[in-house]
Amino acid sequence: MSLNHLSRRKLPSPPLCRTLLTGLLSFSTTTTSSKLHQHYSFKPPPSLSSTPQNPNRFPSVNTKKKQKPRYRPPSSLDRTGIKPIKSDLPFDFRYSYTESSPTVRPIGLREPKYSPFGPGRLDREWTGVCAPAVDPKARSVEGADDPKLEEKRRKMRERVQGEPLTGAERRILVEKCQRCNTKTQVNLGRDGLTHNMLNDIHNSWKHAEAVRIKCLGVPTVDMRNVCTQLEDKTFGKIIHRHGSFLVLFRGRNYHPKKRPMIPLMLWRPHEPVYPRLIKTTIDGLSIEETKEMRKRGLAVPALTKLAKNGYYGSLVPMVRDAFLCSELVRIDCQGLERSDYKKIGCKLRDLVPCILVTFEKEQIVVWRGKDYEPVEDGYFLPEREIFDDPVGNLVCSGEDSDSLDGTAANRTGDDE
């Protein structure tokens, strides 16, 4: 009867049960803690106490964790906290030293004056054409080099070169640079001697006293300019030349760890805008005479056909000899880039000298002018360069010196 009576009784609601259980547990906890404290002087940890001391110690499950910042790869353009590079080289930094002249002033720029060395990486200001070694505001209007910089370059070169090489030392270095003995070579192409190529030459000088340089393309029209710029910008010495191959000696007192600081260009800057090479009318002629001369120039037999990225060292003497027989000379440039044969025509205008007539149909047509006089100077280098040591012994000549590539130098092209 008692069991039935208990089962028939209504049980308390769930919230009431939860309240009763909580009260009993708290009472038992307080009594237990008080007994422990009385008998053993024990204080229960916070986990056993009814009210936790530090509620932030046990965060709730729904609390979001702090997200880590996203990974940002390092950038070479990020110069925060880094000082700009300072270089003591006493010359203006240009993209190409052989294909640009400080005396020719551009008439405009194709892009804003963004430094190709990167923002804030160099302590020199980029003018759109070069990064001058001196303040461009203090430079003269003519654009001539500062005599102090020329003197500094001369002293640096003398200090690095030291005493000149003897004939036997030259032969040994030239023999080491032949193709059968080494594969190390620096290629000088259509852009000429670029700024970053200076770093390649110094890297080659870490492992060898001399480096072989192969020159092809537009710069070979004026090989003397190439040799001059190489010696002037690297402070080295050319000890052998055969056609398009050069051997550049670093100097007796050169030390790789004391090499000059050469900041690298990160991209190629756009070329500025220069005056037009060919005008509407040729100076001294009327419009009709100019049109007639261009038609006759395109009908003249071609003097030679230029190969792409060939050696053009004999082109200027060929044009000078052709002017002795004909007043118009045509050079076939099919297959070449338009910018390449325009540069070749500009070099011919200054070196022959002559007057440019047209660049139509991938041809270079030049006119010798009304009052033409043959040039009789030995400006251009021979096919093989002859060097003499201070004693007077012949080091290399056209008869007994071997080619660096084992073959004869490439010609400009065969006559058609």
Short mmCIF file of C-alpha atoms in Angstrom, two decimals:
data_model
loop_
_atom_site.label_atom_id
_atom_site.label_comp_id
_atom_site.label_asym_id
_atom_site.label_seq_id
_atom_site.Cartn_x
_atom_site.Cartn_y
_atom_site.Cartn_z
CA MET A 1 0.00 0.00 0.00
CA SER A 2 2.79 2.41 0.83
CA LEU A 3 4.46 1.79 -2.54
CA ASN A 4 1.28 2.47 -4.40
CA HIS A 5 0.75 5.58 -2.37
CA LEU A 6 4.20 6.88 -3.19
CA SER A 7 3.86 6.11 -6.86
CA ARG A 8 0.52 7.91 -7.03
CA ARG A 9 2.05 11.07 -5.57
CA LYS A 10 2.99 13.78 -8.02
CA LEU A 11 6.68 14.28 -8.40
CA PRO A 12 7.95 17.87 -8.16
CA SER A 13 8.55 19.72 -11.38
CA PRO A 14 12.06 19.59 -12.97
CA PRO A 15 13.01 23.19 -12.06
CA LEU A 16 12.17 22.51 -8.45
CA CYS A 17 14.32 19.35 -8.45
CA ARG A 18 17.22 21.25 -9.95
CA THR A 19 16.94 23.88 -7.19
CA LEU A 20 16.85 21.28 -4.44
CA LEU A 21 19.85 19.41 -5.84
CA THR A 22 21.87 22.62 -6.14
CA GLY A 23 21.09 23.53 -2.55
CA LEU A 24 22.06 20.11 -1.25
CA LEU A 25 25.32 20.10 -3.21
CA SER A 26 26.26 23.59 -2.02
CA PHE A 27 25.43 22.66 1.58
CA SER A 28 27.49 19.50 1.42
CA THR A 29 30.39 21.35 -0.20
CA THR A 30 30.41 24.07 2.43
CA THR A 31 30.15 21.58 5.25
CA THR A 32 32.87 19.41 3.75
CA SER A 33 35.17 22.38 3.21
CA SER A 34 34.54 23.64 6.73
CA LYS A 35 35.32 20.18 8.21
CA LEU A 36 38.50 19.87 6.14
CA HIS A 37 39.58 23.31 7.18
CA GLN A 38 38.91 22.53 10.87
CA HIS A 39 40.71 19.18 10.89
CA TYR A 40 43.50 19.62 8.33
CA SER A 41 43.66 23.41 7.71
CA PHE A 42 42.92 22.68 4.05
CA LYS A 43 41.45 25.18 1.65
CA PRO A 44 39.71 23.68 -1.33
CA PRO A 45 40.91 24.69 -4.80
CA PRO A 46 38.79 27.11 -6.82
CA SER A 47 37.36 24.27 -8.85
CA LEU A 48 35.68 22.86 -5.74
CA SER A 49 34.37 26.13 -4.42
CA SER A 50 30.79 27.21 -5.16
CA THR A 51 31.83 30.57 -6.68
CA PRO A 52 34.97 30.51 -8.82
CA GLN A 53 37.50 33.21 -7.92
CA ASN A 54 38.58 34.03 -11.52
CA PRO A 55 35.75 33.55 -14.02
CA ASN A 56 38.01 34.52 -16.98
CA ARG A 57 40.33 31.62 -16.27
CA PHE A 58 37.92 29.15 -17.79
CA PRO A 59 36.52 30.87 -20.89
CA SER A 60 33.36 29.60 -22.45
CA VAL A 61 33.42 27.42 -25.51
CA ASN A 62 31.81 30.08 -27.70
CA THR A 63 34.67 32.58 -27.17
CA LYS A 64 36.43 33.23 -30.53
CA LYS A 65 40.21 32.90 -30.71
CA LYS A 66 42.26 35.79 -31.94
CA GLN A 67 43.08 35.28 -35.59
CA LYS A 68 46.74 35.38 -36.61
CA PRO A 69 47.73 38.02 -39.15
CA ARG A 70 47.90 36.74 -42.70
CA TYR A 71 51.33 35.78 -44.01
CA ARG A 72 52.91 38.53 -46.07
CA PRO A 73 55.87 37.45 -48.20
CA PRO A 74 58.94 39.70 -48.05
CA SER A 75 59.26 42.27 -50.83
CA SER A 76 62.43 43.79 -52.23
CA LEU A 77 60.57 47.10 -52.56
CA ASP A 78 59.86 47.28 -48.83
CA ARG A 79 62.64 49.56 -47.55
CA THR A 80 61.28 50.36 -44.10
CA GLY A 81 64.20 50.92 -41.76
CA ILE A 82 66.81 50.28 -44.50
CA LYS A 83 69.12 53.04 -45.65
CA PRO A 84 69.58 53.65 -49.39
CA ILE A 85 72.60 52.13 -51.11
CA LYS A 86 75.56 54.46 -51.55
CA SER A 87 77.99 53.89 -54.40
CA ASP A 88 81.29 55.73 -54.82
CA LEU A 89 81.65 55.00 -58.55
CA PRO A 90 82.65 58.30 -60.22
CA PHE A 91 80.34 58.19 -63.25
CA ASP A 92 76.64 58.53 -64.06
CA PHE A 93 74.55 55.37 -63.93
CA ARG A 94 72.85 54.65 -67.27
CA TYR A 95 71.05 51.64 -68.66
CA SER A 96 73.52 51.41 -71.57
CA TYR A 97 76.88 53.14 -71.67
CA THR A 98 77.68 52.41 -75.32
CA GLU A 99 74.25 53.10 -76.86
CA SER A 100 73.62 56.45 -75.15
CA SER A 101 75.57 59.66 -75.19
CA PRO A 102 75.51 62.38 -72.50
CA THR A 103 75.96 65.04 -75.21
CA VAL A 104 72.63 64.22 -76.93
CA ARG A 105 69.74 65.73 -75.01
CA PRO A 106 66.28 64.11 -75.32
CA ILE A 107 63.22 66.19 -76.13
CA GLY A 108 60.84 64.27 -73.87
CA LEU A 109 60.23 61.25 -71.63
CA ARG A 110 57.92 58.29 -72.25
CA GLU A 111 57.19 57.64 -68.56
CA PRO A 112 57.42 59.44 -65.21
CA LYS A 113 60.80 59.60 -63.53
CA TYR A 114 60.59 56.22 -61.78
CA SER A 115 64.04 55.04 -60.73
CA PRO A 116 64.83 51.58 -62.23
CA PHE A 117 66.86 50.84 -59.08
CA GLY A 118 63.65 50.79 -57.03
CA PRO A 119 62.08 53.41 -54.77
CA GLY A 120 64.46 54.51 -52.04
CA ARG A 121 67.19 51.96 -52.89
CA LEU A 122 69.79 54.40 -54.25
CA ASP A 123 71.06 57.70 -52.92
CA ARG A 124 71.11 59.20 -56.45
CA GLU A 125 68.25 60.96 -58.15
CA TRP A 126 66.94 59.47 -61.41
CA THR A 127 66.51 62.15 -64.08
CA GLY A 128 64.67 59.93 -66.58
CA VAL A 129 67.89 59.26 -68.52
CA CYS A 130 70.57 58.59 -65.91
CA ALA A 131 71.40 58.73 -62.21
CA PRO A 132 74.14 61.40 -62.07
CA ALA A 133 77.04 61.16 -59.66
CA VAL A 134 76.68 64.87 -58.84
CA ASP A 135 73.60 66.97 -58.21
CA PRO A 136 71.86 67.47 -61.58
CA LYS A 137 70.93 71.01 -60.57
CA ALA A 138 74.61 71.94 -60.22
CA ARG A 139 75.62 70.43 -63.57
CA SER A 140 76.41 72.62 -66.53
CA VAL A 141 73.89 72.99 -69.35
CA GLU A 142 76.22 71.40 -71.93
CA GLY A 143 76.19 68.11 -69.98
CA ALA A 144 79.97 67.73 -69.96
CA ASP A 145 81.61 65.46 -67.41
CA ASP A 146 82.91 66.97 -64.23
CA PRO A 147 86.74 67.24 -64.38
CA LYS A 148 86.90 66.08 -60.77
CA LEU A 149 85.11 62.86 -61.69
CA GLU A 150 87.50 62.27 -64.61
CA GLU A 151 90.48 62.72 -62.31
CA LYS A 152 88.95 60.37 -59.75
CA ARG A 153 88.36 57.70 -62.42
CA ARG A 154 91.94 58.00 -63.62
CA LYS A 155 93.36 57.60 -60.10
CA MET A 156 91.14 54.61 -59.33
CA ARG A 157 92.17 52.92 -62.56
CA GLU A 158 95.89 53.52 -61.95
CA ARG A 159 95.58 52.19 -58.41
CA VAL A 160 93.85 49.00 -59.55
CA GLN A 161 96.01 48.33 -62.62
CA GLY A 162 99.44 48.74 -61.07
CA GLU A 163 102.44 47.94 -63.25
CA PRO A 164 101.75 46.98 -66.91
CA LEU A 165 101.89 43.34 -67.95
CA THR A 166 104.84 41.85 -69.74
CA GLY A 167 104.57 40.01 -73.03
CA ALA A 168 104.76 36.57 -71.41
CA GLU A 169 102.06 37.44 -68.88
CA ARG A 170 99.75 38.65 -71.64
CA ARG A 171 100.24 35.42 -73.60
CA ILE A 172 99.40 33.31 -70.56
CA LEU A 173 96.21 35.23 -69.79
CA VAL A 174 95.07 35.17 -73.44
CA GLU A 175 95.73 31.43 -73.61
CA LYS A 176 93.63 30.85 -70.48
CA CYS A 177 90.70 32.75 -72.01
CA GLN A 178 90.49 30.66 -75.18
CA ARG A 179 87.42 28.54 -75.74
CA CYS A 180 89.32 25.28 -75.41
CA ASN A 181 90.45 26.25 -71.88
CA THR A 182 87.43 27.97 -70.32
CA LYS A 183 83.69 28.30 -70.87
CA THR A 184 83.36 31.54 -68.91
CA GLN A 185 82.20 34.32 -71.21
CA VAL A 186 80.29 37.59 -70.94
CA ASN A 187 78.04 38.36 -73.92
CA LEU A 188 77.62 41.96 -75.05
CA GLY A 189 74.55 42.15 -77.31
CA ARG A 190 72.27 44.65 -79.00
CA ASP A 191 71.88 46.81 -75.87
CA GLY A 192 75.64 47.28 -75.57
CA LEU A 193 77.42 47.61 -72.25
CA THR A 194 74.52 47.72 -69.78
CA HIS A 195 74.78 48.72 -66.13
CA ASN A 196 74.07 45.24 -64.75
CA MET A 197 76.77 43.81 -67.02
CA LEU A 198 79.37 45.57 -64.86
CA ASN A 199 78.32 43.29 -62.00
CA ASP A 200 78.69 40.21 -64.25
CA ILE A 201 82.24 41.22 -65.16
CA HIS A 202 83.24 41.71 -61.52
CA ASN A 203 81.69 38.34 -60.62
CA SER A 204 83.84 36.71 -63.32
CA TRP A 205 86.93 38.42 -61.92
CA LYS A 206 86.41 36.59 -58.61
CA HIS A 207 87.64 33.34 -60.18
CA ALA A 208 89.96 34.52 -62.98
CA GLU A 209 92.29 37.44 -63.64
CA ALA A 210 90.87 38.01 -67.13
CA VAL A 211 87.46 37.48 -68.72
CA ARG A 212 86.48 36.83 -72.31
CA ILE A 213 83.82 39.16 -73.78
CA LYS A 214 81.95 38.46 -77.00
CA CYS A 215 80.43 41.49 -78.75
CA LEU A 216 77.64 41.14 -81.31
CA GLY A 217 74.92 43.33 -82.73
CA VAL A 218 74.60 47.09 -83.06
CA PRO A 219 77.47 48.10 -80.71
CA THR A 220 80.07 46.41 -82.96
CA VAL A 221 79.68 49.20 -85.53
CA ASP A 222 81.94 51.29 -83.27
CA MET A 223 84.28 48.85 -81.51
CA ARG A 224 86.54 51.63 -80.27
CA ASN A 225 83.66 53.05 -78.25
CA VAL A 226 82.98 49.59 -76.79
CA CYS A 227 86.62 49.17 -75.74
CA THR A 228 86.75 52.69 -74.28
CA GLN A 229 83.60 52.27 -72.23
CA LEU A 230 84.67 48.85 -70.93
CA GLU A 231 87.98 50.20 -69.65
CA ASP A 232 86.42 53.38 -68.29
CA LYS A 233 83.54 51.77 -66.37
CA THR A 234 85.25 48.60 -65.09
CA PHE A 235 88.75 50.10 -64.51
CA GLY A 236 90.17 47.09 -66.37
CA LYS A 237 92.53 46.79 -69.33
CA ILE A 238 91.89 45.15 -72.71
CA ILE A 239 94.93 43.01 -73.47
CA HIS A 240 93.70 41.22 -76.59
CA ARG A 241 91.14 41.79 -79.34
CA HIS A 242 90.30 39.65 -82.33
CA GLY A 243 87.19 40.65 -84.23
CA SER A 244 84.30 40.64 -81.78
CA PHE A 245 86.23 38.87 -79.01
CA LEU A 246 87.93 40.82 -76.23
CA VAL A 247 90.03 39.83 -73.23
CA LEU A 248 89.61 42.20 -70.28
CA PHE A 249 92.26 42.09 -67.54
CA ARG A 250 91.19 43.11 -64.03
CA GLY A 251 94.54 44.60 -62.87
CA ARG A 252 97.43 43.56 -60.64
CA ASN A 253 96.08 45.24 -57.49
CA TYR A 254 92.47 44.12 -57.91
CA HIS A 255 90.94 42.50 -54.82
CA PRO A 256 87.48 40.84 -55.10
CA LYS A 257 86.51 41.79 -51.54
CA LYS A 258 87.31 45.45 -52.23
CA ARG A 259 85.33 45.63 -55.47
CA PRO A 260 83.15 48.73 -55.94
CA MET A 261 79.51 48.70 -54.90
CA ILE A 262 77.31 48.34 -58.02
CA PRO A 263 73.55 48.63 -57.36
CA LEU A 264 71.48 46.57 -59.78
CA MET A 265 68.66 47.85 -61.96
CA LEU A 266 65.40 46.01 -61.24
CA TRP A 267 63.84 46.75 -64.64
CA ARG A 268 64.68 48.33 -67.95
CA PRO A 269 63.69 52.00 -68.17
CA HIS A 270 61.90 53.30 -71.24
CA GLU A 271 64.07 55.13 -73.72
CA PRO A 272 63.44 58.89 -73.88
CA VAL A 273 62.20 60.66 -76.99
CA TYR A 274 64.95 61.98 -79.25
CA PRO A 275 64.70 64.22 -82.35
CA ARG A 276 63.83 62.55 -85.63
CA LEU A 277 66.73 61.12 -87.59
CA ILE A 278 65.18 61.72 -91.02
CA LYS A 279 63.45 65.01 -91.73
CA THR A 280 60.86 65.75 -94.37
CA THR A 281 63.44 67.37 -96.64
CA ILE A 282 67.19 66.88 -96.77
CA ASP A 283 69.21 69.98 -95.96
CA GLY A 284 70.05 71.85 -99.15
CA LEU A 285 67.46 70.03 -101.29
CA SER A 286 63.86 70.76 -102.19
CA ILE A 287 60.92 68.44 -101.57
CA GLU A 288 60.94 67.11 -105.15
CA GLU A 289 64.69 66.52 -105.10
CA THR A 290 64.36 64.67 -101.77
CA LYS A 291 61.64 62.38 -103.15
CA GLU A 292 63.69 61.68 -106.27
CA MET A 293 66.80 60.86 -104.22
CA ARG A 294 64.86 58.41 -102.01
CA LYS A 295 63.54 56.61 -105.10
CA ARG A 296 67.04 56.37 -106.59
CA GLY A 297 68.48 55.22 -103.26
CA LEU A 298 66.05 52.29 -102.99
CA ALA A 299 66.94 51.26 -106.58
CA VAL A 300 70.71 51.23 -105.97
CA PRO A 301 72.27 47.73 -105.61
CA ALA A 302 72.75 46.80 -101.96
CA LEU A 303 76.26 47.18 -100.65
CA THR A 304 75.80 44.34 -98.15
CA LYS A 305 73.12 42.46 -96.23
CA LEU A 306 73.36 42.61 -92.45
CA ALA A 307 72.75 39.44 -90.48
CA LYS A 308 70.79 39.57 -87.25
CA ASN A 309 73.08 39.95 -84.22
CA GLY A 310 76.15 39.81 -86.42
CA TYR A 311 79.52 41.52 -86.29
CA TYR A 312 79.45 44.90 -88.07
CA GLY A 313 82.99 46.09 -87.37
CA SER A 314 83.87 46.52 -91.07
CA LEU A 315 80.66 48.34 -92.04
CA VAL A 316 81.96 51.92 -91.75
CA PRO A 317 85.10 51.31 -93.91
CA MET A 318 82.91 49.61 -96.52
CA VAL A 319 80.58 52.63 -96.71
CA ARG A 320 83.56 55.01 -96.96
CA ASP A 321 85.03 52.99 -99.83
CA ALA A 322 81.64 52.85 -101.60
CA PHE A 323 81.33 56.64 -101.45
CA LEU A 324 84.43 56.88 -103.67
CA CYS A 325 82.39 55.39 -106.53
CA SER A 326 78.77 56.27 -105.77
CA GLU A 327 77.02 59.08 -103.99
CA LEU A 328 74.22 56.81 -102.66
CA VAL A 329 74.70 53.60 -100.65
CA ARG A 330 72.00 51.12 -99.71
CA ILE A 331 72.36 48.54 -96.92
CA ASP A 332 69.87 45.66 -96.75
CA CYS A 333 68.56 45.16 -93.17
CA GLN A 334 65.75 42.65 -93.73
CA GLY A 335 65.18 40.56 -90.61
CA LEU A 336 66.56 43.17 -88.19
CA GLU A 337 64.51 45.04 -85.62
CA ARG A 338 63.52 48.55 -86.70
CA SER A 339 65.19 50.06 -83.63
CA ASP A 340 68.41 48.18 -84.49
CA TYR A 341 68.90 49.48 -88.02
CA LYS A 342 67.88 52.96 -86.90
CA LYS A 343 70.73 52.87 -84.36
CA ILE A 344 73.08 51.60 -87.07
CA GLY A 345 72.07 54.48 -89.33
CA CYS A 346 72.66 56.97 -86.53
CA LYS A 347 76.16 55.56 -85.98
CA LEU A 348 76.93 55.72 -89.70
CA ARG A 349 75.82 59.35 -89.79
CA ASP A 350 78.34 60.28 -87.09
CA LEU A 351 81.25 57.99 -88.01
CA VAL A 352 81.40 58.03 -91.83
CA PRO A 353 80.06 60.91 -91.88
CA CYS A 354 77.02 60.92 -94.20
CA ILE A 355 73.41 62.04 -94.52
CA LEU A 356 70.52 59.67 -93.83
CA VAL A 357 68.00 59.47 -96.68
CA THR A 358 65.41 56.86 -95.70
CA PHE A 359 64.69 53.72 -93.63
CA GLU A 360 61.82 52.48 -95.81
CA LYS A 361 61.40 48.77 -96.70
CA GLU A 362 63.96 47.75 -94.03
CA GLN A 363 66.75 49.50 -95.92
CA ILE A 364 69.36 52.05 -94.85
CA VAL A 365 70.02 54.58 -97.62
CA VAL A 366 72.74 57.18 -97.00
CA TRP A 367 74.02 60.04 -99.14
CA ARG A 368 77.56 61.33 -99.06
CA GLY A 369 76.54 64.98 -99.56
CA LYS A 370 77.47 67.63 -102.07
CA ASP A 371 80.91 68.54 -100.73
CA TYR A 372 82.18 65.09 -99.76
CA GLU A 373 85.83 64.61 -98.92
CA PRO A 374 87.27 61.15 -98.16
CA VAL A 375 88.27 60.68 -94.54
CA GLU A 376 91.87 59.58 -94.14
CA ASP A 377 92.22 58.87 -90.44
CA GLY A 378 93.04 55.64 -88.67
CA TYR A 379 90.15 55.90 -86.25
CA PHE A 380 88.90 52.33 -86.51
CA LEU A 381 90.61 49.37 -84.94
CA PRO A 382 92.18 46.68 -87.12
CA GLU A 383 90.79 43.16 -87.26
CA ARG A 384 93.38 42.09 -84.67
CA GLU A 385 94.84 44.42 -82.10
CA ILE A 386 98.62 44.56 -81.65
CA PHE A 387 99.97 45.13 -78.14
CA ASP A 388 103.50 45.99 -77.13
CA ASP A 389 105.00 45.67 -73.70
CA PRO A 390 107.28 48.42 -72.28
CA VAL A 391 110.40 46.55 -73.45
CA GLY A 392 109.16 46.56 -77.03
CA ASN A 393 108.40 42.87 -77.55
CA LEU A 394 105.48 42.15 -79.81
CA VAL A 395 102.79 40.33 -77.85
CA CYS A 396 100.15 39.46 -80.44
CA SER A 397 99.91 40.23 -84.10
CA GLY A 398 97.88 39.24 -87.11
CA GLU A 399 100.35 36.49 -88.08
CA ASP A 400 101.04 34.55 -84.89
CA SER A 401 98.11 35.22 -82.54
CA ASP A 402 95.28 32.71 -82.40
CA SER A 403 91.64 33.56 -82.45
CA LEU A 404 89.79 33.23 -79.16
CA ASP A 405 87.05 31.18 -80.78
CA GLY A 406 89.37 29.18 -83.01
CA THR A 407 87.91 30.59 -86.23
CA ALA A 408 88.18 33.74 -88.24
CA ALA A 409 86.11 36.73 -87.13
CA ASN A 410 82.65 37.05 -88.59
CA ARG A 411 82.30 39.56 -91.37
CA THR A 412 79.47 42.02 -91.83
CA GLY A 413 78.04 40.18 -94.80
CA ASP A 414 78.83 39.04 -98.30
CA ASP A 415 78.25 41.29 -101.25
CA GLU A 416 75.15 40.43 -103.18
#
